[in-house]
Amino acid sequence: MYTGKSTEAGFIQFYNSMPEKPSTTVRVFDRNEYFTVHGEDASLAARLVFHTSSAVKQLGSGCQQLPSVALSRMNFESFARELLLVRQYRVEVYRNKGRGVWTVAYKASPGNLQQLEEVLFGGGAITHTAVTLAVRLATQGKQGGRLVGLAYADLNNHVLGVTEFTDSDQLSELQACLVQLGPKECLLVSSDRHSDSGRLRQLLSRCGLLITDRKRTEFSSKDIVQDLNRLLKLETGSSSVGLRECHCLHLRHRLNLPLSLQRSWT
């Protein structure tokens, strides 16, 4: 799999120094003519691609061993399709930038397949929906009503949508939105302290969505005009147009969904 013990040892050291990742993220290493996966990802690849644990080989020696699986390009493409389109995993592909340093060259998640579209669909028509949600819960007024803020991006159709509504204890309105939009991934506030955050995560898991935690600051409305206009490719000085259209979409009942801001951002 490698060309020398020093190369193996260097890679193992780098791999072990990488930050911890979620179990639903798979790291793949592009070695030009083939790909490799390691650790728990190697066991997953052996099971899904080769259907046998004997495909796992040990890289290194002694106590510095790393379970590894080598994948041909065809096997990698099959593995990526299974992970992204069936099992709702994220995929990160790394390339060597020299001196044993590997960086992410491209990545994809069930709600954002763009960087791996060629691998997944072979340049043909995209038949898989790629909708990403962002949801945040809040308490409304003195009565303590449950307020749900929701935004979505449909990357296939280049559509943005946004809505806000009050909901029940069972989050029934949100469930209706999930059915109508058919999302694959949902962004949530990391370590959200809202009393219903656990119930929200359970609902998303039951619906088969990949949950991605993001920083609380990323849900702030600060710079919303600038960010929206960047997505909509509006010219400098036309920010009021983007914001006005966004306000028009800020409706409050699930029967109005899907709400869409039909401007291309490409």
mmCIF file of C-alpha atoms in Angstrom:
data_model
loop_
_atom_site.group_PDB
_atom_site.id
_atom_site.type_symbol
_atom_site.label_atom_id
_atom_site.label_comp_id
_atom_site.label_asym_id
_atom_site.label_seq_id
_atom_site.Cartn_x
_atom_site.Cartn_y
_atom_site.Cartn_z
ATOM 1 C CA MET A 1 0.000 0.000 0.000
ATOM 2 C CA TYR A 2 2.992 2.286 0.655
ATOM 3 C CA THR A 3 6.589 2.504 -0.511
ATOM 4 C CA GLY A 4 8.530 2.454 2.753
ATOM 5 C CA LYS A 5 8.375 2.148 6.520
ATOM 6 C CA SER A 6 9.236 5.819 7.034
ATOM 7 C CA THR A 7 6.348 6.840 4.782
ATOM 8 C CA GLU A 8 4.000 4.531 6.660
ATOM 9 C CA ALA A 9 5.121 5.836 10.040
ATOM 10 C CA GLY A 10 4.753 9.441 8.906
ATOM 11 C CA PHE A 11 1.237 8.882 7.647
ATOM 12 C CA ILE A 12 0.184 7.013 10.792
ATOM 13 C CA GLN A 13 1.498 9.873 12.909
ATOM 14 C CA PHE A 14 -0.420 12.405 10.812
ATOM 15 C CA TYR A 15 -3.607 10.335 10.876
ATOM 16 C CA ASN A 16 -3.506 9.934 14.650
ATOM 17 C CA SER A 17 -3.018 13.700 15.050
ATOM 18 C CA MET A 18 -6.179 14.557 13.093
ATOM 19 C CA PRO A 19 -9.058 16.009 15.129
ATOM 20 C CA GLU A 20 -11.811 13.673 16.214
ATOM 21 C CA LYS A 21 -14.634 13.323 13.699
ATOM 22 C CA PRO A 22 -18.299 12.312 13.933
ATOM 23 C CA SER A 23 -19.016 8.649 13.284
ATOM 24 C CA THR A 24 -21.122 9.742 10.282
ATOM 25 C CA THR A 25 -18.108 11.307 8.538
ATOM 26 C CA VAL A 26 -15.785 9.154 6.419
ATOM 27 C CA ARG A 27 -12.281 10.346 5.520
ATOM 28 C CA VAL A 28 -10.877 9.097 2.215
ATOM 29 C CA PHE A 29 -7.269 9.629 1.101
ATOM 30 C CA ASP A 30 -6.634 10.130 -2.607
ATOM 31 C CA ARG A 31 -3.350 8.493 -3.640
ATOM 32 C CA ASN A 32 -3.698 9.308 -7.363
ATOM 33 C CA GLU A 33 -4.107 5.763 -8.691
ATOM 34 C CA TYR A 34 -6.190 4.487 -5.781
ATOM 35 C CA PHE A 35 -7.805 5.574 -2.494
ATOM 36 C CA THR A 36 -7.417 4.445 1.112
ATOM 37 C CA VAL A 37 -9.550 4.606 4.250
ATOM 38 C CA HIS A 38 -8.373 3.918 7.781
ATOM 39 C CA GLY A 39 -9.454 3.085 11.308
ATOM 40 C CA GLU A 40 -13.201 2.624 11.752
ATOM 41 C CA ASP A 41 -13.697 3.862 8.178
ATOM 42 C CA ALA A 42 -11.642 0.898 6.955
ATOM 43 C CA SER A 43 -13.983 -1.552 8.710
ATOM 44 C CA LEU A 44 -16.981 0.232 7.184
ATOM 45 C CA ALA A 45 -15.487 0.054 3.670
ATOM 46 C CA ALA A 46 -14.606 -3.629 4.088
ATOM 47 C CA ARG A 47 -18.210 -4.366 5.063
ATOM 48 C CA LEU A 48 -19.970 -2.248 2.429
ATOM 49 C CA VAL A 49 -17.635 -2.712 -0.545
ATOM 50 C CA PHE A 50 -15.984 -6.106 -0.094
ATOM 51 C CA HIS A 51 -18.481 -7.731 2.315
ATOM 52 C CA THR A 52 -15.654 -9.269 4.324
ATOM 53 C CA SER A 53 -13.423 -8.091 7.153
ATOM 54 C CA SER A 54 -10.445 -9.797 5.491
ATOM 55 C CA ALA A 55 -10.109 -6.739 3.228
ATOM 56 C CA VAL A 56 -8.739 -4.803 6.217
ATOM 57 C CA LYS A 57 -4.922 -4.766 6.305
ATOM 58 C CA GLN A 58 -2.687 -3.414 9.058
ATOM 59 C CA LEU A 59 -0.482 -0.483 8.110
ATOM 60 C CA GLY A 60 2.715 -0.171 10.149
ATOM 61 C CA SER A 61 4.077 -2.576 12.715
ATOM 62 C CA GLY A 62 4.064 -3.259 16.425
ATOM 63 C CA CYS A 63 1.904 -0.946 18.519
ATOM 64 C CA GLN A 64 1.840 1.627 15.697
ATOM 65 C CA GLN A 65 -0.573 -0.242 13.441
ATOM 66 C CA LEU A 66 -3.471 1.348 11.594
ATOM 67 C CA PRO A 67 -6.327 -0.666 10.048
ATOM 68 C CA SER A 68 -6.480 0.244 6.354
ATOM 69 C CA VAL A 69 -8.371 -0.629 3.177
ATOM 70 C CA ALA A 70 -7.289 0.232 -0.381
ATOM 71 C CA LEU A 71 -9.995 1.118 -2.907
ATOM 72 C CA SER A 72 -9.776 1.245 -6.684
ATOM 73 C CA ARG A 73 -11.441 4.232 -8.311
ATOM 74 C CA MET A 74 -14.472 2.100 -9.161
ATOM 75 C CA ASN A 75 -14.701 0.864 -5.574
ATOM 76 C CA PHE A 76 -14.367 4.408 -4.260
ATOM 77 C CA GLU A 77 -17.213 5.604 -6.468
ATOM 78 C CA SER A 78 -19.420 2.733 -5.290
ATOM 79 C CA PHE A 79 -18.492 3.448 -1.668
ATOM 80 C CA ALA A 80 -19.250 7.168 -2.032
ATOM 81 C CA ARG A 81 -22.663 6.485 -3.589
ATOM 82 C CA GLU A 82 -23.569 4.107 -0.771
ATOM 83 C CA LEU A 83 -22.471 6.575 1.896
ATOM 84 C CA LEU A 84 -24.044 9.733 0.458
ATOM 85 C CA LEU A 85 -27.160 8.502 -1.304
ATOM 86 C CA VAL A 86 -28.198 5.602 0.926
ATOM 87 C CA ARG A 87 -26.695 5.841 4.398
ATOM 88 C CA GLN A 88 -26.635 9.645 4.899
ATOM 89 C CA TYR A 89 -22.914 9.980 5.687
ATOM 90 C CA ARG A 90 -20.530 12.835 4.966
ATOM 91 C CA VAL A 91 -17.449 12.184 2.819
ATOM 92 C CA GLU A 92 -14.177 14.113 2.966
ATOM 93 C CA VAL A 93 -11.463 13.406 0.382
ATOM 94 C CA TYR A 94 -7.888 14.359 1.296
ATOM 95 C CA ARG A 95 -4.842 14.903 -0.921
ATOM 96 C CA ASN A 96 -1.175 15.081 0.003
ATOM 97 C CA LYS A 97 0.166 18.617 -0.226
ATOM 98 C CA GLY A 98 3.728 17.486 0.424
ATOM 99 C CA ARG A 99 5.858 16.811 3.498
ATOM 100 C CA GLY A 100 3.241 14.455 4.867
ATOM 101 C CA VAL A 101 0.526 17.101 5.133
ATOM 102 C CA TRP A 102 -2.924 16.116 3.902
ATOM 103 C CA THR A 103 -5.740 18.609 3.336
ATOM 104 C CA VAL A 104 -9.370 18.327 2.243
ATOM 105 C CA ALA A 105 -9.538 18.531 -1.558
ATOM 106 C CA TYR A 106 -13.303 18.080 -1.819
ATOM 107 C CA LYS A 107 -16.181 16.952 0.342
ATOM 108 C CA ALA A 108 -19.885 16.238 0.190
ATOM 109 C CA SER A 109 -22.847 15.561 2.444
ATOM 110 C CA PRO A 110 -26.367 14.264 1.659
ATOM 111 C CA GLY A 111 -27.643 17.841 1.414
ATOM 112 C CA ASN A 112 -24.733 19.159 -0.649
ATOM 113 C CA LEU A 113 -23.428 16.789 -3.317
ATOM 114 C CA GLN A 114 -21.974 19.346 -5.720
ATOM 115 C CA GLN A 115 -18.278 18.566 -5.292
ATOM 116 C CA LEU A 116 -18.850 14.842 -5.897
ATOM 117 C CA GLU A 117 -21.565 14.997 -8.548
ATOM 118 C CA GLU A 118 -19.256 13.625 -11.246
ATOM 119 C CA VAL A 119 -18.358 10.660 -9.039
ATOM 120 C CA LEU A 120 -21.956 9.990 -8.007
ATOM 121 C CA PHE A 121 -23.761 10.505 -11.311
ATOM 122 C CA GLY A 122 -21.027 10.176 -13.929
ATOM 123 C CA GLY A 123 -21.919 13.429 -15.652
ATOM 124 C CA GLY A 124 -25.484 12.274 -16.284
ATOM 125 C CA ALA A 125 -28.747 13.730 -15.051
ATOM 126 C CA ILE A 126 -28.928 14.258 -11.296
ATOM 127 C CA THR A 127 -31.848 12.175 -10.043
ATOM 128 C CA HIS A 128 -31.216 12.631 -6.328
ATOM 129 C CA THR A 129 -32.708 15.536 -4.392
ATOM 130 C CA ALA A 130 -30.215 17.555 -2.351
ATOM 131 C CA VAL A 131 -32.077 19.783 0.090
ATOM 132 C CA THR A 132 -30.438 21.140 3.240
ATOM 133 C CA LEU A 133 -32.405 22.622 6.133
ATOM 134 C CA ALA A 134 -31.393 24.890 8.968
ATOM 135 C CA VAL A 135 -33.699 24.924 11.989
ATOM 136 C CA ARG A 136 -33.621 26.960 15.174
ATOM 137 C CA LEU A 137 -36.073 26.881 18.072
ATOM 138 C CA ALA A 138 -36.992 29.893 20.195
ATOM 139 C CA THR A 139 -39.505 30.841 22.870
ATOM 140 C CA GLN A 140 -42.130 33.350 21.786
ATOM 141 C CA GLY A 141 -43.201 36.129 24.122
ATOM 142 C CA LYS A 142 -44.398 35.896 27.715
ATOM 143 C CA GLN A 143 -46.721 33.002 26.946
ATOM 144 C CA GLY A 144 -43.744 30.825 26.136
ATOM 145 C CA GLY A 145 -44.983 29.642 22.751
ATOM 146 C CA ARG A 146 -42.677 27.480 20.637
ATOM 147 C CA LEU A 147 -41.300 29.371 17.634
ATOM 148 C CA VAL A 148 -39.601 27.498 14.795
ATOM 149 C CA GLY A 149 -37.336 29.284 12.342
ATOM 150 C CA LEU A 150 -36.576 27.295 9.190
ATOM 151 C CA ALA A 151 -34.558 27.952 6.048
ATOM 152 C CA TYR A 152 -33.736 25.585 3.213
ATOM 153 C CA ALA A 153 -31.548 25.414 0.149
ATOM 154 C CA ASP A 154 -32.430 23.220 -2.823
ATOM 155 C CA LEU A 155 -29.091 22.937 -4.607
ATOM 156 C CA ASN A 156 -30.446 21.068 -7.627
ATOM 157 C CA ASN A 157 -32.982 23.761 -8.480
ATOM 158 C CA HIS A 158 -31.014 26.698 -7.039
ATOM 159 C CA VAL A 159 -33.831 27.729 -4.721
ATOM 160 C CA LEU A 160 -33.723 29.317 -1.266
ATOM 161 C CA GLY A 161 -36.679 29.324 1.117
ATOM 162 C CA VAL A 162 -37.379 30.688 4.579
ATOM 163 C CA THR A 163 -40.292 30.539 7.010
ATOM 164 C CA GLU A 164 -41.159 31.016 10.676
ATOM 165 C CA PHE A 165 -44.115 29.556 12.568
ATOM 166 C CA THR A 166 -45.394 28.534 16.003
ATOM 167 C CA ASP A 167 -45.595 24.819 16.652
ATOM 168 C CA SER A 168 -47.056 22.245 19.031
ATOM 169 C CA ASP A 169 -45.304 20.087 21.621
ATOM 170 C CA GLN A 170 -45.040 17.331 18.990
ATOM 171 C CA LEU A 171 -43.535 19.726 16.418
ATOM 172 C CA SER A 172 -46.273 18.677 14.018
ATOM 173 C CA GLU A 173 -45.894 21.733 11.770
ATOM 174 C CA LEU A 174 -42.182 21.032 11.403
ATOM 175 C CA GLN A 175 -42.920 17.401 10.562
ATOM 176 C CA ALA A 176 -45.213 18.587 7.769
ATOM 177 C CA CYS A 177 -42.397 20.770 6.414
ATOM 178 C CA LEU A 178 -40.026 17.801 6.409
ATOM 179 C CA VAL A 179 -42.521 15.719 4.439
ATOM 180 C CA GLN A 180 -43.049 18.445 1.838
ATOM 181 C CA LEU A 181 -39.399 19.407 1.370
ATOM 182 C CA GLY A 182 -37.796 15.949 1.602
ATOM 183 C CA PRO A 183 -34.468 17.208 3.016
ATOM 184 C CA LYS A 184 -31.387 15.025 3.452
ATOM 185 C CA GLU A 185 -29.509 17.105 6.022
ATOM 186 C CA CYS A 186 -30.315 19.566 8.800
ATOM 187 C CA LEU A 187 -28.083 22.197 10.380
ATOM 188 C CA LEU A 188 -28.681 22.789 14.091
ATOM 189 C CA VAL A 189 -27.194 25.026 16.752
ATOM 190 C CA SER A 190 -24.472 23.110 18.561
ATOM 191 C CA SER A 191 -25.254 22.543 22.267
ATOM 192 C CA ASP A 192 -28.621 24.267 21.957
ATOM 193 C CA ARG A 193 -30.141 24.774 25.417
ATOM 194 C CA HIS A 194 -33.740 25.069 24.263
ATOM 195 C CA SER A 195 -36.002 22.695 26.192
ATOM 196 C CA ASP A 196 -37.181 21.027 22.963
ATOM 197 C CA SER A 197 -33.769 20.570 21.339
ATOM 198 C CA GLY A 198 -33.674 16.871 22.291
ATOM 199 C CA ARG A 199 -37.145 16.302 20.832
ATOM 200 C CA LEU A 200 -36.094 18.097 17.659
ATOM 201 C CA ARG A 201 -33.043 15.864 17.221
ATOM 202 C CA GLN A 202 -35.145 12.754 17.786
ATOM 203 C CA LEU A 203 -37.601 13.891 15.115
ATOM 204 C CA LEU A 204 -34.841 14.541 12.580
ATOM 205 C CA SER A 205 -33.229 11.171 13.301
ATOM 206 C CA ARG A 206 -36.546 9.348 12.834
ATOM 207 C CA CYS A 207 -36.907 11.067 9.462
ATOM 208 C CA GLY A 208 -33.455 9.828 8.420
ATOM 209 C CA LEU A 209 -31.775 13.245 8.226
ATOM 210 C CA LEU A 210 -28.083 13.738 8.791
ATOM 211 C CA ILE A 211 -27.670 16.263 11.626
ATOM 212 C CA THR A 212 -24.832 18.761 11.328
ATOM 213 C CA ASP A 213 -23.978 20.936 14.333
ATOM 214 C CA ARG A 214 -22.901 24.492 13.642
ATOM 215 C CA LYS A 215 -21.779 27.358 15.857
ATOM 216 C CA ARG A 216 -24.486 29.558 17.388
ATOM 217 C CA THR A 217 -22.945 32.629 15.739
ATOM 218 C CA GLU A 218 -23.691 31.166 12.295
ATOM 219 C CA PHE A 219 -27.415 31.477 13.048
ATOM 220 C CA SER A 220 -27.135 35.187 13.723
ATOM 221 C CA SER A 221 -28.967 37.673 11.484
ATOM 222 C CA LYS A 222 -25.878 39.883 11.435
ATOM 223 C CA ASP A 223 -24.655 40.532 7.867
ATOM 224 C CA ILE A 224 -27.800 38.846 6.473
ATOM 225 C CA VAL A 225 -28.163 41.418 3.676
ATOM 226 C CA GLN A 226 -24.560 40.999 2.585
ATOM 227 C CA ASP A 227 -24.724 37.197 2.729
ATOM 228 C CA LEU A 228 -28.048 37.008 0.889
ATOM 229 C CA ASN A 229 -26.907 39.277 -1.905
ATOM 230 C CA ARG A 230 -23.708 37.280 -2.297
ATOM 231 C CA LEU A 231 -25.787 34.135 -2.796
ATOM 232 C CA LEU A 232 -28.137 35.865 -5.213
ATOM 233 C CA LYS A 233 -25.309 37.466 -7.193
ATOM 234 C CA LEU A 234 -26.848 40.912 -6.885
ATOM 235 C CA GLU A 235 -24.883 43.957 -7.936
ATOM 236 C CA THR A 236 -23.433 46.389 -5.431
ATOM 237 C CA GLY A 237 -26.080 48.846 -4.221
ATOM 238 C CA SER A 238 -29.062 46.538 -4.835
ATOM 239 C CA SER A 239 -29.172 45.010 -1.349
ATOM 240 C CA SER A 240 -32.674 46.293 -0.654
ATOM 241 C CA VAL A 241 -33.999 44.143 -3.505
ATOM 242 C CA GLY A 242 -32.698 40.916 -2.020
ATOM 243 C CA LEU A 243 -33.911 41.774 1.470
ATOM 244 C CA ARG A 244 -37.348 42.852 0.239
ATOM 245 C CA GLU A 245 -37.813 39.600 -1.665
ATOM 246 C CA CYS A 246 -36.687 37.661 1.381
ATOM 247 C CA HIS A 247 -39.274 39.442 3.530
ATOM 248 C CA CYS A 248 -41.993 38.553 1.034
ATOM 249 C CA LEU A 249 -41.170 34.898 1.596
ATOM 250 C CA HIS A 250 -41.348 35.174 5.371
ATOM 251 C CA LEU A 251 -44.753 33.491 5.638
ATOM 252 C CA ARG A 252 -46.162 31.734 8.674
ATOM 253 C CA HIS A 253 -48.190 28.659 7.717
ATOM 254 C CA ARG A 254 -47.022 25.270 6.537
ATOM 255 C CA LEU A 255 -49.540 25.177 3.696
ATOM 256 C CA ASN A 256 -47.536 27.945 2.049
ATOM 257 C CA LEU A 257 -44.477 25.709 1.836
ATOM 258 C CA PRO A 258 -42.273 25.182 0.028
ATOM 259 C CA LEU A 259 -41.393 28.852 0.136
ATOM 260 C CA SER A 260 -38.927 29.742 -2.546
ATOM 261 C CA LEU A 261 -36.669 32.565 -3.546
ATOM 262 C CA GLN A 262 -36.123 31.665 -7.153
ATOM 263 C CA ARG A 263 -32.915 33.407 -7.995
ATOM 264 C CA SER A 264 -29.847 31.579 -9.221
ATOM 265 C CA TRP A 265 -26.726 31.923 -7.060
ATOM 266 C CA THR A 266 -24.403 30.297 -9.596
#
